[in-house]
Every structure is written in structure tokens, then in C-alpha cells.
Coordinates of C-alpha atoms in Angstrom, one line a residue:
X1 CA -23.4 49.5 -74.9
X2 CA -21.3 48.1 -72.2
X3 CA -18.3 45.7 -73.3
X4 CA -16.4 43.8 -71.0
X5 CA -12.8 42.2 -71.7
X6 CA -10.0 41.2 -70.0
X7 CA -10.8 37.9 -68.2
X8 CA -9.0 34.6 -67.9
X9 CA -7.7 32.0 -66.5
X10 CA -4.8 32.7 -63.7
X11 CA -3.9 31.2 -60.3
X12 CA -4.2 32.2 -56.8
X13 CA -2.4 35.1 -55.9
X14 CA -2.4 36.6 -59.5
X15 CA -4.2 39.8 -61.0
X16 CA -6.4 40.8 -63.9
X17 CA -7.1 44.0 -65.5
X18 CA -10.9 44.1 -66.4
X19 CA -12.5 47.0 -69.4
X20 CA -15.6 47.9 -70.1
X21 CA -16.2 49.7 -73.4
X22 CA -19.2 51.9 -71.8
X23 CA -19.3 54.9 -74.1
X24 CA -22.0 57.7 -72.7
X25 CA -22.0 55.6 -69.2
X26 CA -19.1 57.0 -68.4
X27 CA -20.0 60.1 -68.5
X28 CA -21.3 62.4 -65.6
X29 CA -24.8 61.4 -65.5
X30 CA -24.3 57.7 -64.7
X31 CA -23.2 55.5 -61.6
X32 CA -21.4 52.2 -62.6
X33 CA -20.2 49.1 -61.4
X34 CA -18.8 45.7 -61.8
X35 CA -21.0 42.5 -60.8
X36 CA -20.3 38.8 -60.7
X37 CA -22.1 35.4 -61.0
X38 CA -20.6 32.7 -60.2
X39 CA -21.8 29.1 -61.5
X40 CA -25.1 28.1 -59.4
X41 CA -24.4 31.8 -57.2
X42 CA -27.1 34.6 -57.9
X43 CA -25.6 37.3 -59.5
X44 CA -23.8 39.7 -57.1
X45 CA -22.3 43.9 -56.9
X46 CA -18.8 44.3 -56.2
X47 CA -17.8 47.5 -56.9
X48 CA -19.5 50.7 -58.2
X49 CA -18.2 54.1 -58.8
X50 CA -20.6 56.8 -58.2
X51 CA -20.5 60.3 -60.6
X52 CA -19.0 62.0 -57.9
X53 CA -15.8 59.6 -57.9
X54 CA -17.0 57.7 -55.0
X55 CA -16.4 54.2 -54.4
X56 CA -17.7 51.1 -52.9
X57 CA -17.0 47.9 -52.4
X58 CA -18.2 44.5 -51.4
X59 CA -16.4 43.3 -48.2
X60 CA -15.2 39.7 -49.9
X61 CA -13.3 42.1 -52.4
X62 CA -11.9 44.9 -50.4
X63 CA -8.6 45.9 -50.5
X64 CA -7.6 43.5 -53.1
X65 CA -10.2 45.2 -56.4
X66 CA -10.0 48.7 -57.7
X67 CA -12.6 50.6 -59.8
X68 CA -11.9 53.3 -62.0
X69 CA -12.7 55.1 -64.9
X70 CA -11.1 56.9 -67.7
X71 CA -13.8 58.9 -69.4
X72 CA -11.3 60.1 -72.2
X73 CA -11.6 56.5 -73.3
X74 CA -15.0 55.9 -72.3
X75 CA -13.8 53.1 -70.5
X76 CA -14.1 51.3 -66.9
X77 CA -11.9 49.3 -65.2
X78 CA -11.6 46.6 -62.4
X79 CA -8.3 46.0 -61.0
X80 CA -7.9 42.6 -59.4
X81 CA -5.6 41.8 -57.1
X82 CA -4.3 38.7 -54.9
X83 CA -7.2 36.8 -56.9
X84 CA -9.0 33.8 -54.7
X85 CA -10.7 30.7 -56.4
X86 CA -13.8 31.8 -54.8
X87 CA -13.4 35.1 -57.1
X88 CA -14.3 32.5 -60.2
X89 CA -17.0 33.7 -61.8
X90 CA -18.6 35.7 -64.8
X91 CA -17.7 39.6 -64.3
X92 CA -20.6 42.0 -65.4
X93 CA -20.0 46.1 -66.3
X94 CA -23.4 47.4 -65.2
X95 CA -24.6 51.5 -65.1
X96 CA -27.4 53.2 -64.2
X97 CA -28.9 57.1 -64.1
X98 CA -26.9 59.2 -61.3
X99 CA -29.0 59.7 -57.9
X100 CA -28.3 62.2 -55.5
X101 CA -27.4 59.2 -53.2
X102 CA -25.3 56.7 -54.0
X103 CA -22.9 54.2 -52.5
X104 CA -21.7 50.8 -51.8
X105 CA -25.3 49.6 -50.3
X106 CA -26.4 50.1 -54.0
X107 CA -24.1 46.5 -54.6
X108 CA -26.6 45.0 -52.2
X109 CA -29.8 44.7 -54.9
X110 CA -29.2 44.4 -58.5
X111 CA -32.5 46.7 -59.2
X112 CA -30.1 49.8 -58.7
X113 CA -28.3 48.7 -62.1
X114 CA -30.7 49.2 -65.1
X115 CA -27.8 48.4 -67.8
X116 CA -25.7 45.5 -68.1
X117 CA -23.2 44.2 -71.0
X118 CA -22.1 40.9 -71.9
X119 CA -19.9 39.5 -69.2
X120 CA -15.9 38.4 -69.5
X121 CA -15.3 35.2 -67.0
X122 CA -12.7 35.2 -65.0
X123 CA -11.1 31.5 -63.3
X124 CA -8.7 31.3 -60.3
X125 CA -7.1 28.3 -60.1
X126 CA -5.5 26.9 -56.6

């Protein structure tokens, strides 16, 4: 199962904390990620964190998100920073089977991300 929490409403400038409840996904044998969907957008990859501890990230975000994991707690995270109203949308914990390749050109088609929880929606006001 993949649970996502954390969203709300705040204004430009301000951060969010997002958690995913992922249980076994956290584990070794899985990549995973955080995707997005704005209203009337497709849905979009922002950041993934492959089983090696790499991470990737999609250039509207960089520098202002952070992905991590505690796998004590089964859980992922999303740190957002310096939020934008364009950042609006419905965030998505996603997973899928580790590869011996992986990296941020998997955020670039949705097909790389067999799993997907319920999403937590997150609004930037200006």
C-alpha cells in the first residue's frame, strides 16, 4: 500500500512535509518516487529515489524538493521548499521493482512506476 499525507493549503514561499506510508516499497528491492497532477495537467514525476540512494529530480523542482526515505518507518518523504502556485496540484507516492539502471529520466514516462497510492493535494496560494 502507498499512503500519502501531509498536504495543504499554504502560500508562496512556504514549505510542506509530504509521507508516504509504503511499507515493503521501501525496502531494498524497489525505486520510488513522488508524482503530481495538476488540474487539466497530465500527471507528471518529480522526484524518485533509486535502491541505491540515488536521486533525481525534475528541473521545475530542483533545489527547492527533497526526497528521502526512512525505511525504519517504512516511510517516504518529499520535502518542499520555497513552494510556487504553479506547484498546485495532487502529489502521488509511486514505486516500482529495482532495475540495474535507474535515474531521473525514469520521471519522464509514468510506465516506469507500476504502483501508486491515493494522492494528498497540495495548494500554493499567491
Amino acid at each position: 500500500q502507498l499512503m500519502s499525507s501531509g498536504g495543504g493549503s499554504v502560500q508562496q514561499g512556504g514549505s510542506l512535509r509530504l509521507s508516504c506510508a509504503a511499507g515493503e516499497y521501501t525496502g531494498s528491492n524497489y525505486y520510488m518516487a513522488w508524482l503530481r497532477q495538476a488540474p487539466g495537467q497530465e500527471r507528471e514525476g518529480v522526484a524518485i529515489l533509486c535502491s541505491s540512494g540515488t536521486t533525481g529530480y525534475a528541473e521545475s523542482v530542483k533545489g527547492r524538493f527533497t526526497i528521502s526515505k526512512d525505511a525504519a518507518k517504512n516511510t517516504l518523504y518529499l520535502q518542499m521548499n520555497d513552494l510556487k502556485p504553479e506547484d498546485t496540484a495532487m502529489y502521488y507516492c509511486a514505486a516500482d521493482f529495482s532495475r540495474e539502471y535507474c535515474s531521473r529520466a525514469f520521471l519522464s514516462d509514468l510506465v516506469w512506476f507500476s504502483y501508486t497510492g491515493q494522492g494528498t493535494q497540495v495548494t500554493v496560494s499567491s
